[in-house]
Tab-separated table of C-alpha atoms in Angstrom:
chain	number	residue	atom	x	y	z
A	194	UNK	CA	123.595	110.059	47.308
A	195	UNK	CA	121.481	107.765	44.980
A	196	UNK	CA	117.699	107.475	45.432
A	197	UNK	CA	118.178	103.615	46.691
A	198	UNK	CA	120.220	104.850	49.007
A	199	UNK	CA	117.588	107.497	50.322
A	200	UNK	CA	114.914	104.994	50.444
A	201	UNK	CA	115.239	103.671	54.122
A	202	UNK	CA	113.751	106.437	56.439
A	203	UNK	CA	116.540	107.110	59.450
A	204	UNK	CA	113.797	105.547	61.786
A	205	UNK	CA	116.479	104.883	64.647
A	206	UNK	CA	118.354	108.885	64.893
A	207	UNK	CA	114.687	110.163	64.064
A	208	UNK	CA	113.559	108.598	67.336
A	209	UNK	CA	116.704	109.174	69.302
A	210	UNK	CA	116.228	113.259	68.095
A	211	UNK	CA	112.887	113.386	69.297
A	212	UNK	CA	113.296	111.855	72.345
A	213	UNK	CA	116.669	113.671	73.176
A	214	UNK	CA	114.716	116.822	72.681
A	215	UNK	CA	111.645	115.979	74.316
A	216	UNK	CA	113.541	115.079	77.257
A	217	UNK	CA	114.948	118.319	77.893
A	218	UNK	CA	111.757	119.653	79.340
A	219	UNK	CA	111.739	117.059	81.699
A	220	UNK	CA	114.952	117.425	82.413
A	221	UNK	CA	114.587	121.022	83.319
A	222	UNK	CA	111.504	120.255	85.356
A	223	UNK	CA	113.965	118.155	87.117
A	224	UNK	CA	116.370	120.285	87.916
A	225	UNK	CA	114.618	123.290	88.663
A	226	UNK	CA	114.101	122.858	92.327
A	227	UNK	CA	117.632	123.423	93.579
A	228	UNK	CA	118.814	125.641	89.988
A	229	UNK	CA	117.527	128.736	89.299
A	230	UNK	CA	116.005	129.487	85.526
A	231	UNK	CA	119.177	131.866	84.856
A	232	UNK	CA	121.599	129.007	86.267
A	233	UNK	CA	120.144	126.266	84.576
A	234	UNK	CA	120.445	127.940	80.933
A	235	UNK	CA	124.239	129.308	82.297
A	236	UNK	CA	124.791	126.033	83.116
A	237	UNK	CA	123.463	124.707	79.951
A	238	UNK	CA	125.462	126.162	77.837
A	239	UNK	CA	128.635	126.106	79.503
A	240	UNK	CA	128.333	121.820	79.215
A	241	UNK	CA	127.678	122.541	75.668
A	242	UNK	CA	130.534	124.722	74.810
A	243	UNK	CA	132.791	122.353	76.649
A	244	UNK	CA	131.674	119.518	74.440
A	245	UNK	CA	132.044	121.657	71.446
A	246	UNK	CA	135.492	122.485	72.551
A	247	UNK	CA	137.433	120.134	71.158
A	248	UNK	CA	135.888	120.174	67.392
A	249	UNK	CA	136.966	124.014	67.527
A	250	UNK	CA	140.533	122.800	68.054
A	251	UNK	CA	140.137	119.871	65.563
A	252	UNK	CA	139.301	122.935	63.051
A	253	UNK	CA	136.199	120.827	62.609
A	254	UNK	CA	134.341	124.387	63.670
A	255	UNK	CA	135.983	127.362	62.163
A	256	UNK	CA	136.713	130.971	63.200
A	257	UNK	CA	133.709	133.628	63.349
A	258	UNK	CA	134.446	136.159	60.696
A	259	UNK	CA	134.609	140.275	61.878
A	260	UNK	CA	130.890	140.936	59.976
A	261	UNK	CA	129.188	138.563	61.436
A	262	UNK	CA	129.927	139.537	65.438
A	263	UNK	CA	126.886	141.186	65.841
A	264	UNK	CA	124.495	138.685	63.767
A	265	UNK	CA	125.828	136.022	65.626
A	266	UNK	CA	125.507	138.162	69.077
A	267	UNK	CA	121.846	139.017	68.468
A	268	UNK	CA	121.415	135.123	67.467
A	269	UNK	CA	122.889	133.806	70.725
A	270	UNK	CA	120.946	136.577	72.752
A	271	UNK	CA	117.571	135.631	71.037
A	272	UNK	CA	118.169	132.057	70.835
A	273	UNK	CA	120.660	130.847	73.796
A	274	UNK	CA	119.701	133.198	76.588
A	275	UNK	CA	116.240	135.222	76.322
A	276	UNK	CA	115.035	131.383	74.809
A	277	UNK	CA	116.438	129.286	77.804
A	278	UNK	CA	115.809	131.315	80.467
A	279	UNK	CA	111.809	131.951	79.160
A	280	UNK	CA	111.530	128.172	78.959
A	281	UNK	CA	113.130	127.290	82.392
A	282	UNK	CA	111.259	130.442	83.734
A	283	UNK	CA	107.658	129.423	82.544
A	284	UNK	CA	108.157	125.639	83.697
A	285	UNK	CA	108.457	126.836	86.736
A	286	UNK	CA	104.851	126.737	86.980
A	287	UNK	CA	103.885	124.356	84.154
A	288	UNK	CA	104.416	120.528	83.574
A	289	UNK	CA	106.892	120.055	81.031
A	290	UNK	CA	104.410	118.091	78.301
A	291	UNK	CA	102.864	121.469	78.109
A	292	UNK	CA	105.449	123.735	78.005
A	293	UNK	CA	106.376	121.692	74.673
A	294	UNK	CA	103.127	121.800	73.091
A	295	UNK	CA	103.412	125.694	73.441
A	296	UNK	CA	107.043	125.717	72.117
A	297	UNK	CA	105.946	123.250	69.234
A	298	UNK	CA	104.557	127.103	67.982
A	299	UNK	CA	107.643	128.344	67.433
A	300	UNK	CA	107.469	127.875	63.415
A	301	UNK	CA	103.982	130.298	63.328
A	302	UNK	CA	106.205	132.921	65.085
A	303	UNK	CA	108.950	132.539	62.176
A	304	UNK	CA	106.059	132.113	59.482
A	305	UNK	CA	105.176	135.488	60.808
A	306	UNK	CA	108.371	137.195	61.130
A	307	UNK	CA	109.028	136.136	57.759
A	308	UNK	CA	105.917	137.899	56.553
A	309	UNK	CA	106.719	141.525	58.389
A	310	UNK	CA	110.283	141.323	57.623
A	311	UNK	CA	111.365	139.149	54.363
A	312	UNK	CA	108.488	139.827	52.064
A	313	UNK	CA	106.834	136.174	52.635
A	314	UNK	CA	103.947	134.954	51.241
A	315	UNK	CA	102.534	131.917	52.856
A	316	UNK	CA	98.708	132.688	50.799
A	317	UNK	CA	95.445	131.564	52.202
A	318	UNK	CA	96.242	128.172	53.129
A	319	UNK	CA	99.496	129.400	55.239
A	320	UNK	CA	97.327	131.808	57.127
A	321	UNK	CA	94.709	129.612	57.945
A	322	UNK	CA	97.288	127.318	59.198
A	323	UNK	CA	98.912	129.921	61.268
A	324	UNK	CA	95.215	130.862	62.164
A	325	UNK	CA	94.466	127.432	63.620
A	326	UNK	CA	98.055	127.376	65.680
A	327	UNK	CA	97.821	130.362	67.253
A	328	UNK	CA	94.125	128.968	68.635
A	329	UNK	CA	95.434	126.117	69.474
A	330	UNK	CA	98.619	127.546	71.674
A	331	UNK	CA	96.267	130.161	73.285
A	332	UNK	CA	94.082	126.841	74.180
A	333	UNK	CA	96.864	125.525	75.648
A	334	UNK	CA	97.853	128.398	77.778
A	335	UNK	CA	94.676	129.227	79.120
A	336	UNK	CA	93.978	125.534	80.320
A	337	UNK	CA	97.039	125.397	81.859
A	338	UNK	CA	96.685	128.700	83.662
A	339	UNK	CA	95.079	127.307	86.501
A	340	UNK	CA	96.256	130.300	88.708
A	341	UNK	CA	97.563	133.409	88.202
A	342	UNK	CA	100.925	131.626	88.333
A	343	UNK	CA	100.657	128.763	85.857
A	344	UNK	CA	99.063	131.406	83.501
A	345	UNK	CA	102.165	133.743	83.694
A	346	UNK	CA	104.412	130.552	82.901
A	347	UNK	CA	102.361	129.587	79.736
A	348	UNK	CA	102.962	133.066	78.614
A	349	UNK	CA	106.771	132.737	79.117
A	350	UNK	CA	107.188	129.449	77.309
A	351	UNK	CA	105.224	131.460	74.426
A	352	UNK	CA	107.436	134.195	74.769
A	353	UNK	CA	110.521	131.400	74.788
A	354	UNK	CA	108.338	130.382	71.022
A	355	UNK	CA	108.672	133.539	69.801
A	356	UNK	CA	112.376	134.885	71.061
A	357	UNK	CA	113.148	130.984	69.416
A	358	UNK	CA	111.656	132.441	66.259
A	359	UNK	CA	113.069	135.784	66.336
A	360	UNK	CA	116.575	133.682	66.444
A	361	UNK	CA	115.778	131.450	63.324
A	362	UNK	CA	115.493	134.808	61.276
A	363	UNK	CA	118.911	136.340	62.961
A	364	UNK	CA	120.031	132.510	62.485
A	365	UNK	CA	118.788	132.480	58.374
A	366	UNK	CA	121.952	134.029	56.834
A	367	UNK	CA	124.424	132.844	59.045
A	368	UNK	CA	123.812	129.119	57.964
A	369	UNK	CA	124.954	130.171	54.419
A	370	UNK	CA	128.038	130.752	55.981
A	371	UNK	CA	128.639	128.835	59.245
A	372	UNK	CA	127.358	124.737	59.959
A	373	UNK	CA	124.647	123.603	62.866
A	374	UNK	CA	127.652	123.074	65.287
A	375	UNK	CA	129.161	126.424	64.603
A	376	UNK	CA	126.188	128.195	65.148
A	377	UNK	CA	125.740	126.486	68.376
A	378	UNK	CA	129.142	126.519	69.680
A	379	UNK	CA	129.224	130.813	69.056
A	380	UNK	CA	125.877	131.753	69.852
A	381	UNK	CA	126.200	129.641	72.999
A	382	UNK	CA	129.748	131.820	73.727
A	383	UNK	CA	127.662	135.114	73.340
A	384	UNK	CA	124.519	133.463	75.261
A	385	UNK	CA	126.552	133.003	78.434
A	386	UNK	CA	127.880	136.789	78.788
A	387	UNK	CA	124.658	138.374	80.469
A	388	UNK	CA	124.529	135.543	83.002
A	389	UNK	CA	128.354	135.529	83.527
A	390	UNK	CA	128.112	137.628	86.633
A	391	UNK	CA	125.910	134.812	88.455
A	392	UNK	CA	128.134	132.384	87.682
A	393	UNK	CA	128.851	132.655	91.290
A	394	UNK	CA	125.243	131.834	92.678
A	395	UNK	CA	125.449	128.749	89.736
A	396	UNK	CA	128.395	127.009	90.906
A	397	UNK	CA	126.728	127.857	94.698
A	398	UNK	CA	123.970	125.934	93.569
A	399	UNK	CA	125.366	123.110	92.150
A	400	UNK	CA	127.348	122.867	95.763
A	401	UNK	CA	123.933	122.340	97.387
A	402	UNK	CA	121.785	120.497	94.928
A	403	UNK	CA	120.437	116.997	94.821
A	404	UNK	CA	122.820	114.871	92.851
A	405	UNK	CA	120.150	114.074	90.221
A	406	UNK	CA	119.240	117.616	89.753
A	407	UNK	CA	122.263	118.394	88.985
A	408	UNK	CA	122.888	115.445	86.679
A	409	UNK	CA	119.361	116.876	84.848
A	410	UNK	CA	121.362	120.027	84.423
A	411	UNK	CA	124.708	117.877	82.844
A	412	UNK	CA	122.359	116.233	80.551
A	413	UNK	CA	120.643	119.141	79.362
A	414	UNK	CA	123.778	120.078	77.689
A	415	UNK	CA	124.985	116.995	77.258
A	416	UNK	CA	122.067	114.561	75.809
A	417	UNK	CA	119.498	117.342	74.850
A	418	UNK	CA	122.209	119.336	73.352
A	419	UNK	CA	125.591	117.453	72.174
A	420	UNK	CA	124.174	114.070	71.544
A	421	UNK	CA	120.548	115.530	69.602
A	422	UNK	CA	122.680	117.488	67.208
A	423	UNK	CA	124.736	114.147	66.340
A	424	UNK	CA	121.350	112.275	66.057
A	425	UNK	CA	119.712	114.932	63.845
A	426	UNK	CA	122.721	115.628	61.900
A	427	UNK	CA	122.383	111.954	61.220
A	428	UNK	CA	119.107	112.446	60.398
A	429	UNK	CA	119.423	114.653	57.594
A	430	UNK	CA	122.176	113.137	56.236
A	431	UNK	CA	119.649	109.834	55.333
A	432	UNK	CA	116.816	111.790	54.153
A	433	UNK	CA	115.215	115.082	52.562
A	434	UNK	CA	114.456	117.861	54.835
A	435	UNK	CA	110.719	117.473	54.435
A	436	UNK	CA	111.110	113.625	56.330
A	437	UNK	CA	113.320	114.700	58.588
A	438	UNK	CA	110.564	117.597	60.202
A	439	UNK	CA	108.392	114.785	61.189
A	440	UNK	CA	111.199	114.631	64.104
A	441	UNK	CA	109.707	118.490	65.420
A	442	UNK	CA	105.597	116.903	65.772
A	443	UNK	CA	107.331	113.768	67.497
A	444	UNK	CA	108.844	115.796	70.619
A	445	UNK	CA	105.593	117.420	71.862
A	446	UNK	CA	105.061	113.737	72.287
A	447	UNK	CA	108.237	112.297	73.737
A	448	UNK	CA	107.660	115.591	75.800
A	449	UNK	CA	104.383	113.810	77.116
A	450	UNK	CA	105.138	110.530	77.389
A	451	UNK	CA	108.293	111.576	79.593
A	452	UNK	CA	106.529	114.231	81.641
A	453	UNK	CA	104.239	111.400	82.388
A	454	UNK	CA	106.648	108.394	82.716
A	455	UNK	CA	109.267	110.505	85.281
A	456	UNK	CA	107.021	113.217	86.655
A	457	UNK	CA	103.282	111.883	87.168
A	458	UNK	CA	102.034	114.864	84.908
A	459	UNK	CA	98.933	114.563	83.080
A	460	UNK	CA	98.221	116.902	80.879
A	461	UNK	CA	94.211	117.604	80.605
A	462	UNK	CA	92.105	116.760	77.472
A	463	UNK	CA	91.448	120.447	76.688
A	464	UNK	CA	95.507	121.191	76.567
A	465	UNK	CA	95.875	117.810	74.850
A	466	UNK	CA	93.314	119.096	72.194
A	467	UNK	CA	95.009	122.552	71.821
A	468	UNK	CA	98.725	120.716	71.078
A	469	UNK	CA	96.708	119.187	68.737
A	470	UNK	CA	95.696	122.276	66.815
A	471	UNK	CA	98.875	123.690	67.309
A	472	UNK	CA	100.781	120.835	64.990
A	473	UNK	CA	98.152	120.851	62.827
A	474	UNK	CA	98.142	124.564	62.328
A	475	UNK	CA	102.069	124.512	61.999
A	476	UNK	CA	101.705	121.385	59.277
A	477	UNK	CA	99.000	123.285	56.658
A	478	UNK	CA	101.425	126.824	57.746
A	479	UNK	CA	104.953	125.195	56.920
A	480	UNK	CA	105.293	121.946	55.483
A	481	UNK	CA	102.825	122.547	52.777
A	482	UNK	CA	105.497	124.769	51.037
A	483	UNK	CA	108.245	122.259	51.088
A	484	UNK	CA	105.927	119.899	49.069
A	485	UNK	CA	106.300	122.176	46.211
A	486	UNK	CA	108.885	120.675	44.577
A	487	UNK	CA	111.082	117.781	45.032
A	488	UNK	CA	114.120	118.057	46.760
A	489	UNK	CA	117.000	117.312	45.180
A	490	UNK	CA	119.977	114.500	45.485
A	491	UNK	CA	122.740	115.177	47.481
A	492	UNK	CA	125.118	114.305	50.580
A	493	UNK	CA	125.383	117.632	52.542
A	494	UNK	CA	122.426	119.416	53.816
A	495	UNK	CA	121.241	122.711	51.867
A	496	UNK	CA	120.947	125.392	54.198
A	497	UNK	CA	116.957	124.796	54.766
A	498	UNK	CA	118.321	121.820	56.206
A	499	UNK	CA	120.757	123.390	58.340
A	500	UNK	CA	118.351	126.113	59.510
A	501	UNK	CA	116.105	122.666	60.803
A	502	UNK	CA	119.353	121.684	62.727
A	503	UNK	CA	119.061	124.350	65.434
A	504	UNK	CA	115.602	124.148	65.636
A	505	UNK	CA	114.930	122.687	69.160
A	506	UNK	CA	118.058	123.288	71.975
C-alpha cells in the first residue's frame, strides 16, 4: 500500500468500531435484568461462534494446531469467560459509562504483565503513565462505590481489566500464528465449556425474557462482536496501528454518550475526571512507544496490529 493511499484516515469504520464496542456495555446493562452474568457471556459467545461458523467451513479460519490447545485454552478462559462474566457481573451494580472507563485500564494491566513476565521496559515516562492510570481507575471505582454493592462491581469490572490483560499476554504468540477471527472463533469454543452445564438455565431465560433483552443479548454477539471485528479489521487495513488506537480512547466515550442516550445514566464529575486520568495515563504508558519509529508500508497487519484486533469483545 502506497503512502497516498494511507493518507485518508478510515474516519467512517473508526467510528463504527468505537461505537460497536461502546455499545456493548449498554447492551449488557440492557439485558441483564432477565439474563444472568454467566448466561449473558454463554450466550455471547455462542452468537459469535455461530457467525464465525461459516468462515471455518469456507477455510477462511483454519484448524488449531496440537501445541497450541492449551495456549489457546488459557486465552479463551482469561479472555472469553473469567473477562465476560467479571464485566456483566460488576455492571450489575454500575452504569455502563463507568464500567468502560474502568475497562479502558486494561493496557496498564498488560504494560505490567509485560514488565513481571517478558522483561519490559517501559522507563520513567511509562511508569509515570501507568502511575497516573492506576489513580485515575481507583478514582473511578471509589466514586462509583456508592454502597457496598456498587463498590464490589467497580472492583469486578477491574478485575474483568486485568483477566482482559492477562489474555493479551496468553493471546501475544498465538497471533504469530493464528488471525483476529481465529483467535476469536477458538478461544470463544474453549470460553463456553465452564458455562456449558447452565446452558439449561440460559435457554430458560431467554424463554422468559423481555424481547429487547434478549435482542441486547443477540447483539452483543452479533454487533459488538461479529460486525466490530469487520469494522476494525477495516480499520487497520487503511491505516498504521498507532491511528487506528485512537478507536480504544473513543469507546469510553461512545460508552457515555450511550449509557446516557438509552439508559438516563450520568456519570458524576469526579468519575468523569478519573476516566480522564485513566486515558491519559494509558496514552504517556503505551502509545508513546509506538512513536518510536515509523511504521512501515504494507497491506496486512503485523502482528502488533493483530494483537489491537482482540482488544475490546
Amino acid at each position: 500500500m502506497t503512502s497516498a493511499q494511507r493518507t485518508r484516515t478510515p474516519w467512517t469504520p473508526m467510528a463504527a468500531t468505537a461505537l460497536l464496542w461502546g455499545s456493548a456495555f449498554t447492551a449488557i446493562q440492557v439485558a441483564l435484568p432477565d439474563y444472568s452474568p454467566a448466561s449473558v457471556a454463554l450466550l455471547r459467545m455462542a452468537i459469535t461462534i455461530a457467525v464465525l461458523l461459516p468462515c471455518l467451513f469456507l477455510g477462511r479460519i483454519g484448524r488449531l494446531h496440537r501445541g497450541d490447545v492449551l495456549r489457546m485454552a488459557a486465552f479463551g478462559l482469561t479472555g472469553m469467560t473469567a473477562y465476560q462474566v467479571l464485566l456483566c457481573a460488576g455492571e450489575q451494580s454500575v452504569d455502563a459509562g463507568t464500567a468502560a472507563m474502568l475497562i479502558a485500564a486494561s493496557p496498564v494491566f498488560t504494560t505490567v504483565l509485560g514488565m513481571a513476565f517478558l522483561g519490559d521496559r517501559p522507563g520513567r515516562r511509562g511508569l509515570a503513565g501507568l502511575a497516573v492510570a492506576l489513580t485515575g481507575a481507583l478514582t473511578v471505582a471509589v466514586t462509583s462505590g456508592g454502597g457496598s454493592g456498587s463498590l464490589m462491581g467497580a472492583l469486578m469490572v477491574l478485575a474483568a481489566a486485568a483477566t482482559q490483560a492477562t489474555s493479551f499476554a496468553l493471546q501475544k504468540p498465538l497471533l504469530k500464528r493464528y488471525s483476529g477471527a481465529e483467535c476469536v472463533f477458538y478461544g470463544s469454543l474453549f470460553g463456553m465449556v465452564p458455562l456449558l452445564p447452565l446452558a439449561p438455565e440460559a435457554v430458560g431465560q431467554i424463554a422468559a425474557a423481555d424481547g429487547h433483552r434478549t435482542l441486547a443479548v443477540l447483539w452483543l454477539g452479533l454487533g459488538c462482536t461479529a460486525m466490530a471485528f469487520w469494522t476494525w479489521s477495516r480499520t487497520l487495513r487503511a491505516t498504521t496501528a498507532s491511528t487506528a488506537s485512537l478507536v480504544l480512547y473513543a469507546v469510553p466515550v461512545a460508552a457515555l454518550g450511550l449509557d446516557a442516550a438509552f439508559l438516563g445514566n450520568l456519570p458524576s464529575l469526579n468519575a468523569v475526571v478519573g476516566g480522564l486520568l485513566v486515558l491519559a495515563g494509558v496514552a504517556v504508558a503505551t502509545v508513546r512507544r509506538a512513536s518510536k519509529a515509523p511504521e512501515p508500508e504494507r497491506v496486512e497487519p503485523t502482528v502488533a496490529e493483530r494483537e489491537l484486533v482482540d482488544s475490546r469483545r
